[in-house]
CSV table of C-alpha atoms in Angstrom, one decimal:
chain,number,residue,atom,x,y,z
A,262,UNK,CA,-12.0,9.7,16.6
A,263,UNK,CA,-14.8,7.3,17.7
A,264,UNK,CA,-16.5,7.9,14.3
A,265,UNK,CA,-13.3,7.1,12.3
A,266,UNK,CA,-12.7,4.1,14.9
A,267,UNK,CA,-16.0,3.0,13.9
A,268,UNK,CA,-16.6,3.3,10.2
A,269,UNK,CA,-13.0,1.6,10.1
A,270,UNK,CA,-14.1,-1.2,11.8
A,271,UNK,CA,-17.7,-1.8,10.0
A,272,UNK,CA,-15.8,-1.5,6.7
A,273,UNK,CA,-13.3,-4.4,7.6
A,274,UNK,CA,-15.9,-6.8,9.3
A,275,UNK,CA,-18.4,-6.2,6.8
A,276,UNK,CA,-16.2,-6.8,3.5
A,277,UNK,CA,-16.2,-10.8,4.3
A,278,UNK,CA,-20.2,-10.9,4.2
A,279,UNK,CA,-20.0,-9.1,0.5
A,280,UNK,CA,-17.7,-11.2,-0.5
A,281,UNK,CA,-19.3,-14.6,1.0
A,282,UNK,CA,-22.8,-13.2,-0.6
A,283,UNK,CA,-21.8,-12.8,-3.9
A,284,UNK,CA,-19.3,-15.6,-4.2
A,285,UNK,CA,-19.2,-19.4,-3.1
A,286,UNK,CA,-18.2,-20.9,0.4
A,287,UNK,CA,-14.9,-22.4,-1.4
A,288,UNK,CA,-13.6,-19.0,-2.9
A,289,UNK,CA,-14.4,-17.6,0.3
A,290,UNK,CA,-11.8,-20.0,1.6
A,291,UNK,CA,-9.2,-19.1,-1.3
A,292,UNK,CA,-9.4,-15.3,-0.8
A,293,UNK,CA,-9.0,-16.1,2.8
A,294,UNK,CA,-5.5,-17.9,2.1
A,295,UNK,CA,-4.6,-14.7,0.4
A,296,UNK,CA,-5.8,-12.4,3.0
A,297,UNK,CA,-3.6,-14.1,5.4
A,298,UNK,CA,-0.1,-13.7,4.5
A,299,UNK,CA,-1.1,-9.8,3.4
A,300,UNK,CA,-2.6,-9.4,7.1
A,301,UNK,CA,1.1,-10.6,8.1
A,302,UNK,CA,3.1,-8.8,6.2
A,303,UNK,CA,0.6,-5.3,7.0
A,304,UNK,CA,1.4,-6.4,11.0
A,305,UNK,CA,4.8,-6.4,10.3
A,306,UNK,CA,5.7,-3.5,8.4
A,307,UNK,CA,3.3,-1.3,10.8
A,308,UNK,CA,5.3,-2.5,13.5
A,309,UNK,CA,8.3,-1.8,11.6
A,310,UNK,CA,7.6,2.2,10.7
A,311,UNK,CA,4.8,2.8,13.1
A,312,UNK,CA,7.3,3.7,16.2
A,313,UNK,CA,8.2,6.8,14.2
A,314,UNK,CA,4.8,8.3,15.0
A,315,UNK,CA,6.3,9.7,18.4
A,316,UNK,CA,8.6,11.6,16.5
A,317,UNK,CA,6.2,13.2,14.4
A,318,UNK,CA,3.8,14.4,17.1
A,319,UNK,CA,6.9,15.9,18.9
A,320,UNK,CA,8.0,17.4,15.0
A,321,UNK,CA,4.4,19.2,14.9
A,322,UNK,CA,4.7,20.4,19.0
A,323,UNK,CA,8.3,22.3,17.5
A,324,UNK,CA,6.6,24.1,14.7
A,325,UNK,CA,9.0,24.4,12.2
A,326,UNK,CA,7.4,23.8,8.7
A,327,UNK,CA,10.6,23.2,6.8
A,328,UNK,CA,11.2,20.5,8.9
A,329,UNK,CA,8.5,19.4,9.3
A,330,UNK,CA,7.8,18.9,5.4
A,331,UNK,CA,11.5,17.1,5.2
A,332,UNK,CA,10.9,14.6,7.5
A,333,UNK,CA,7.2,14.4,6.3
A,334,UNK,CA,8.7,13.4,2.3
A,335,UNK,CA,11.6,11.5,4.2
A,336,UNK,CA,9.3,8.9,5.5
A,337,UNK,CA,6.5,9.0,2.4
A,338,UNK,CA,9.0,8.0,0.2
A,339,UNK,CA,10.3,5.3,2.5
A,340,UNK,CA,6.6,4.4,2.6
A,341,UNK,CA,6.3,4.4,-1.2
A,342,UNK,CA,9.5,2.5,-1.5
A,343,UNK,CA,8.2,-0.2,0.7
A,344,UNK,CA,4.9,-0.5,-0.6
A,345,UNK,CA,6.4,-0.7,-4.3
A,346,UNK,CA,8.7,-3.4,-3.2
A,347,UNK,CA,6.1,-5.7,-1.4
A,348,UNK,CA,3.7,-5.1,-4.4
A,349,UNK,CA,5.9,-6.0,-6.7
A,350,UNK,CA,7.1,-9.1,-4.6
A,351,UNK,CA,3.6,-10.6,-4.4
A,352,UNK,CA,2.5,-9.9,-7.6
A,353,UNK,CA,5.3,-12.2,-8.5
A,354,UNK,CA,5.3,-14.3,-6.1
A,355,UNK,CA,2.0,-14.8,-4.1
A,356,UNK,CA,0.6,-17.3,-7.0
A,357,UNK,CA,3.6,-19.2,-7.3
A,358,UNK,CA,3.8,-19.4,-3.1
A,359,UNK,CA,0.3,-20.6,-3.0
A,360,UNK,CA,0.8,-23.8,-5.6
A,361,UNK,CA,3.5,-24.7,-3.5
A,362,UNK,CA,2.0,-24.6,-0.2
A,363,UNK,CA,-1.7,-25.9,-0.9
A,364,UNK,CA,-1.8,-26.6,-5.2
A,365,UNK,CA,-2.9,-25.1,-8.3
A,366,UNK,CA,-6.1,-25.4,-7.4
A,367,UNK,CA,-6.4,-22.7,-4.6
A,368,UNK,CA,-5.2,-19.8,-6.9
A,369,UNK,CA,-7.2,-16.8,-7.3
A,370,UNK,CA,-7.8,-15.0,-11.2
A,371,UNK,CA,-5.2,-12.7,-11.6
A,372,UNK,CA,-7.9,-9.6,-11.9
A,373,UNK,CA,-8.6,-10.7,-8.1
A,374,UNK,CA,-4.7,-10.4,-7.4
A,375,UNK,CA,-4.1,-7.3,-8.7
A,376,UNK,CA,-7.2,-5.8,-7.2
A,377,UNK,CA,-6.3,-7.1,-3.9
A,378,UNK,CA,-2.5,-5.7,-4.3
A,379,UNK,CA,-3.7,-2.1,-5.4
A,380,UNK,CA,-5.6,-2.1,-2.3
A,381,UNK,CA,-2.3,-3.4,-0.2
A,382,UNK,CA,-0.3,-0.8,-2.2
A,383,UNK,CA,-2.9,1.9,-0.4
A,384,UNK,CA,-3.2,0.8,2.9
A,385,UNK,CA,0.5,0.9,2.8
A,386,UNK,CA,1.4,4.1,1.9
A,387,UNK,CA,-1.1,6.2,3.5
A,388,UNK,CA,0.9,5.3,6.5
A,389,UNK,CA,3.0,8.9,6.9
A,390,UNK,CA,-0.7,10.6,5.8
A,391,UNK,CA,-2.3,9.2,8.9
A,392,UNK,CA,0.5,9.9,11.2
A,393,UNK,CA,0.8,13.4,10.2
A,394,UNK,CA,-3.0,13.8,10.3
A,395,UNK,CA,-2.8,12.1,14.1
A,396,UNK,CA,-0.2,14.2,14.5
A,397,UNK,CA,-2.0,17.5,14.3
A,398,UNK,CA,-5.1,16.1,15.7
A,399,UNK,CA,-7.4,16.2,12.8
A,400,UNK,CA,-10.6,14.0,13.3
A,401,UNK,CA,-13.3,16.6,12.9
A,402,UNK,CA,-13.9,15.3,9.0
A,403,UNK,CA,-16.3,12.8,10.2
A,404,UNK,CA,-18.5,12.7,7.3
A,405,UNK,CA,-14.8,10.9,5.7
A,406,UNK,CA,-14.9,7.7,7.7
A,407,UNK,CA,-18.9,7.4,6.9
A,408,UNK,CA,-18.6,8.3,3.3
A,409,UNK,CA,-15.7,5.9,3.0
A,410,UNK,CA,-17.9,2.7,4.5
A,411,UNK,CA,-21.0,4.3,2.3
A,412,UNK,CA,-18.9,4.4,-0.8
A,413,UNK,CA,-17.1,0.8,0.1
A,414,UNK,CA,-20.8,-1.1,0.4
A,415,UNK,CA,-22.6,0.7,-2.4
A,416,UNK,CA,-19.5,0.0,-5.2
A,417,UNK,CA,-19.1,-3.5,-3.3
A,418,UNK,CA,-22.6,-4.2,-3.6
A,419,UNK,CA,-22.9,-3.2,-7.4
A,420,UNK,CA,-19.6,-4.9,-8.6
A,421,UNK,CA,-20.3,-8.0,-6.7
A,422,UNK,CA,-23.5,-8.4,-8.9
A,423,UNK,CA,-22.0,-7.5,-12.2
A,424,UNK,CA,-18.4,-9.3,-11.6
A,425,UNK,CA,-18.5,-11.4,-8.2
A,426,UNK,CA,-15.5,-11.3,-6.5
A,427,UNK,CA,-13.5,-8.4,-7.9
A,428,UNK,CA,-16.4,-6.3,-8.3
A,429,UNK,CA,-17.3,-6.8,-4.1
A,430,UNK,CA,-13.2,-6.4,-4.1
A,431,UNK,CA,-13.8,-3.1,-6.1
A,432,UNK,CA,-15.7,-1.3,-3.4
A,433,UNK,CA,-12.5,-1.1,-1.0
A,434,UNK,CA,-10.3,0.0,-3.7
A,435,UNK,CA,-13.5,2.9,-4.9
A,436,UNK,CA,-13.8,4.5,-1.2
A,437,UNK,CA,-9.6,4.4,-0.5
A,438,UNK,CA,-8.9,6.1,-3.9
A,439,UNK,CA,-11.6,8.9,-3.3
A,440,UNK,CA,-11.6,9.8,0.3
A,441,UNK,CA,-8.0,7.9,2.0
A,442,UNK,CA,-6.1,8.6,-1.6
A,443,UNK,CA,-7.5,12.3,-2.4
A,444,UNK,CA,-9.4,14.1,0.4
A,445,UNK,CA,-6.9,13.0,3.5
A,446,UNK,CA,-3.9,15.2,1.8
A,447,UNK,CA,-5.5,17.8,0.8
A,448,UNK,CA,-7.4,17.7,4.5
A,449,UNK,CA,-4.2,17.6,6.0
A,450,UNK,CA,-2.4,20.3,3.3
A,451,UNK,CA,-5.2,22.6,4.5
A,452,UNK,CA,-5.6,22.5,7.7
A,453,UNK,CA,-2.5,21.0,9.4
A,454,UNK,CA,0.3,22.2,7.0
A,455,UNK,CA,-1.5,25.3,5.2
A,456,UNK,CA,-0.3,24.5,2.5
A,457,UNK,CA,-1.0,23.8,-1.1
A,458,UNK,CA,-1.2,20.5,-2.0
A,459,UNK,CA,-0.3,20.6,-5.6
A,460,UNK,CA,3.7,20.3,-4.3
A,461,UNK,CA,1.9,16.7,-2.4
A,462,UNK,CA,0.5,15.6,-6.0
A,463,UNK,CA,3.6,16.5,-8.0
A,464,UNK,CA,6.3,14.4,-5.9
A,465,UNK,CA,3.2,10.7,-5.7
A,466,UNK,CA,3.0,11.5,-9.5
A,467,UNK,CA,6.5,11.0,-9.8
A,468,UNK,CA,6.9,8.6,-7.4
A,469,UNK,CA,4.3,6.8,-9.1
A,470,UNK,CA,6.5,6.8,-12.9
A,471,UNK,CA,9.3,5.6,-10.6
A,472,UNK,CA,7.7,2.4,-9.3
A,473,UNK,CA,6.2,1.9,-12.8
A,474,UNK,CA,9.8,2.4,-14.5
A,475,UNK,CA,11.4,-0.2,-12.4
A,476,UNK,CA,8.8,-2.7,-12.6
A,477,UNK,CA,9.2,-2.9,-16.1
A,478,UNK,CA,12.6,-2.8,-16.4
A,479,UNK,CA,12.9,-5.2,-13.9
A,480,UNK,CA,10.3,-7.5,-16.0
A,481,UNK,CA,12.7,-7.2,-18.7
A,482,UNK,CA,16.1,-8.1,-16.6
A,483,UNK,CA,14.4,-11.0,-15.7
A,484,UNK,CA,13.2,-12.5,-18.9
A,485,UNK,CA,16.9,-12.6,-19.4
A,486,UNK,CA,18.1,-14.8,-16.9
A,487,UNK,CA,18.4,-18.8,-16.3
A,488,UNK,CA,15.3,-18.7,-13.6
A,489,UNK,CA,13.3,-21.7,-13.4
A,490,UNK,CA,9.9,-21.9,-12.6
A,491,UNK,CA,9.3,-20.7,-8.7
A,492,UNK,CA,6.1,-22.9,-8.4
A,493,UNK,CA,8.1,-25.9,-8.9
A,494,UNK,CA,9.2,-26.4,-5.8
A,495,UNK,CA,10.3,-24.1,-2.4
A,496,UNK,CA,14.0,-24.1,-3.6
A,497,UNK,CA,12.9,-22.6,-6.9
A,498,UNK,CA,10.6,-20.6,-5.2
A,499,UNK,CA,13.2,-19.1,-2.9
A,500,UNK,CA,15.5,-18.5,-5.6
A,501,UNK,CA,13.4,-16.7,-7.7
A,502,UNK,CA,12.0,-14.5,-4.7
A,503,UNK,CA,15.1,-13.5,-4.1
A,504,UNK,CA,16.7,-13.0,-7.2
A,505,UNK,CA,13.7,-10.8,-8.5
A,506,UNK,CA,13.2,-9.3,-5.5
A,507,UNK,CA,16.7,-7.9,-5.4
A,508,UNK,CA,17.0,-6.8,-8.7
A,509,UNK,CA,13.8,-4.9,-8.1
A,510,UNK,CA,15.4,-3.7,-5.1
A,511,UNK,CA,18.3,-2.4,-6.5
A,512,UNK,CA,16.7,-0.6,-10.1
A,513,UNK,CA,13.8,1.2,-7.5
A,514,UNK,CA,16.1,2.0,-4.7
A,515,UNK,CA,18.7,3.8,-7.5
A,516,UNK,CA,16.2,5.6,-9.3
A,517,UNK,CA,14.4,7.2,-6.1
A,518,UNK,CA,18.0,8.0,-4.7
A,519,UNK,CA,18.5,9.9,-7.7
A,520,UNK,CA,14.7,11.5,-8.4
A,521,UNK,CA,13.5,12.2,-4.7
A,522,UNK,CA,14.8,14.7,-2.9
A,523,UNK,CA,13.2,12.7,0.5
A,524,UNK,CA,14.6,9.8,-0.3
A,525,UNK,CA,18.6,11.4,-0.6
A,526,UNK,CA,17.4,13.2,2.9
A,527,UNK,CA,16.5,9.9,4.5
A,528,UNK,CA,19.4,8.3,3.4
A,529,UNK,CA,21.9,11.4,4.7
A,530,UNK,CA,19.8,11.2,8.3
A,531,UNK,CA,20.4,7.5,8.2
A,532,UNK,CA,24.3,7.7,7.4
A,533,UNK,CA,24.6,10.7,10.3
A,534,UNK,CA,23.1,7.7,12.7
């Protein structure tokens, strides 16, 4: 645990310098107004969900593997459901927030937004992983938290020379799709749940055309209604975070009602309450 603890901290503490190296002092400044309210928002929805990790340590200690899997695809598709929500939401409304609060001038490219929001969409959902893998105790993959900072400054170092900022950007998203997106479940498939992993991949695939379906039909929904411009002012802005944000809401909470079998669970467990 002191080697994950580790790499996990040199990899956040040492993102800044890449990105102060390759870029200048002022977009330093802008990508820090942007870090801010996703360092926030992360705080609060890990204080929102991370109280159920109790539960799952004293899920494992029982030993029974059917439950055990229901609660574990109860709470990823919460996870997913969240983290498609807030992605959405900032994608739409981070830029528009930011020309309210400090001007036009402090917004980002939209390839550094999106790279910053895939990232977020990451860190959010691997959430249950984590857990699980806590859960059952399973730290002795220590080459994963080196490989991981290793794989974060070689790409960050490479793509901040070809593309400045979203190339040092880059190196985050390179190391969390390789070793936190694909080795953790299959490490914890193999050696906590002994299982396949292939039922793991077919349920995020799916999950994945959900998000994706919504999002665009949501897109459309909304080039359909009377919304003015939410960088106008915080009453515009307000009404068009909540207007899109509910309609999003409402077309990505349907579908995974109907399409994930975790979700309908969830939502049983929660009614029982």
């Amino acid at each position: 645990m002191f080697v994950h603890k580790l790499a996990g901290m040199g990899r956040t503490q040492f993102l800044p310098f890449l990105v102060y190296a390759f870029t200048s002092l002022k977009l330093v400044a802008y990508y820090g107004n942007y870090m801010l309210l996703l360092t926030k928002l992360n705080q609060f929805v890990d204080n929102f969900l991370g109280s159920t990790g109790a539960g799952v340590g004293s899920l494992i200690a029982e030993g029974d593997m059917k439950r055990i899997q229901q609660v574990f695809w109860e709470l990823s598709s919460l996870r997913f459901l969240i983290a498609s929500f807030l992605t959405f939401a900032l994608y739409h409304l981070m830029d528009p927030f930011i020309t309210v609060w400090l001007g036009e001038e402090y917004i980002l490219p939209r390839s550094v937004l999106i790279v910053i929001l895939t990232n977020f969409f990451i860190s959010q959902f691997r959430g249950t992983n984590d857990q699980f893998i806590f859960g059952y105790g399973l730290f002795h993959d220590t080459w994963a938290p080196v490989a991981t900072l290793a794989i974060t400054v070689a790409v960050a170092l490479a793509g901040g020379y070809l593309w400045g900022l979203p190339g040092v950007l880059l190196g985050d998203i390179a190391s969390s799709i390789t070793v936190i997106s694909v080795w953790k479940p299959y490490f914890l498939y193999k050696e906590g749940f002994k299982m396949s992993v292939k039922s793991y991949w077919k349920n995020i695939f799916r999950y994945l055309l959900l998000a994706v379906l919504s999002w665009g039909l949501t897109d459309a929904v909304l080039c359909f209604l009377p919304l003015a411009e939410p960088s106008r002012g915080y009453g515009m802005w307000i009404v068009y975070a909540l207007v899109s944000s509910l309609v999003f809401l409402l077309i990505l909470c349907s579908s995974f009602y109907c399409c994930s079998a975790g979700m309908r669970s969830l939502v049983k467990r929660l009614r029982r309450k």
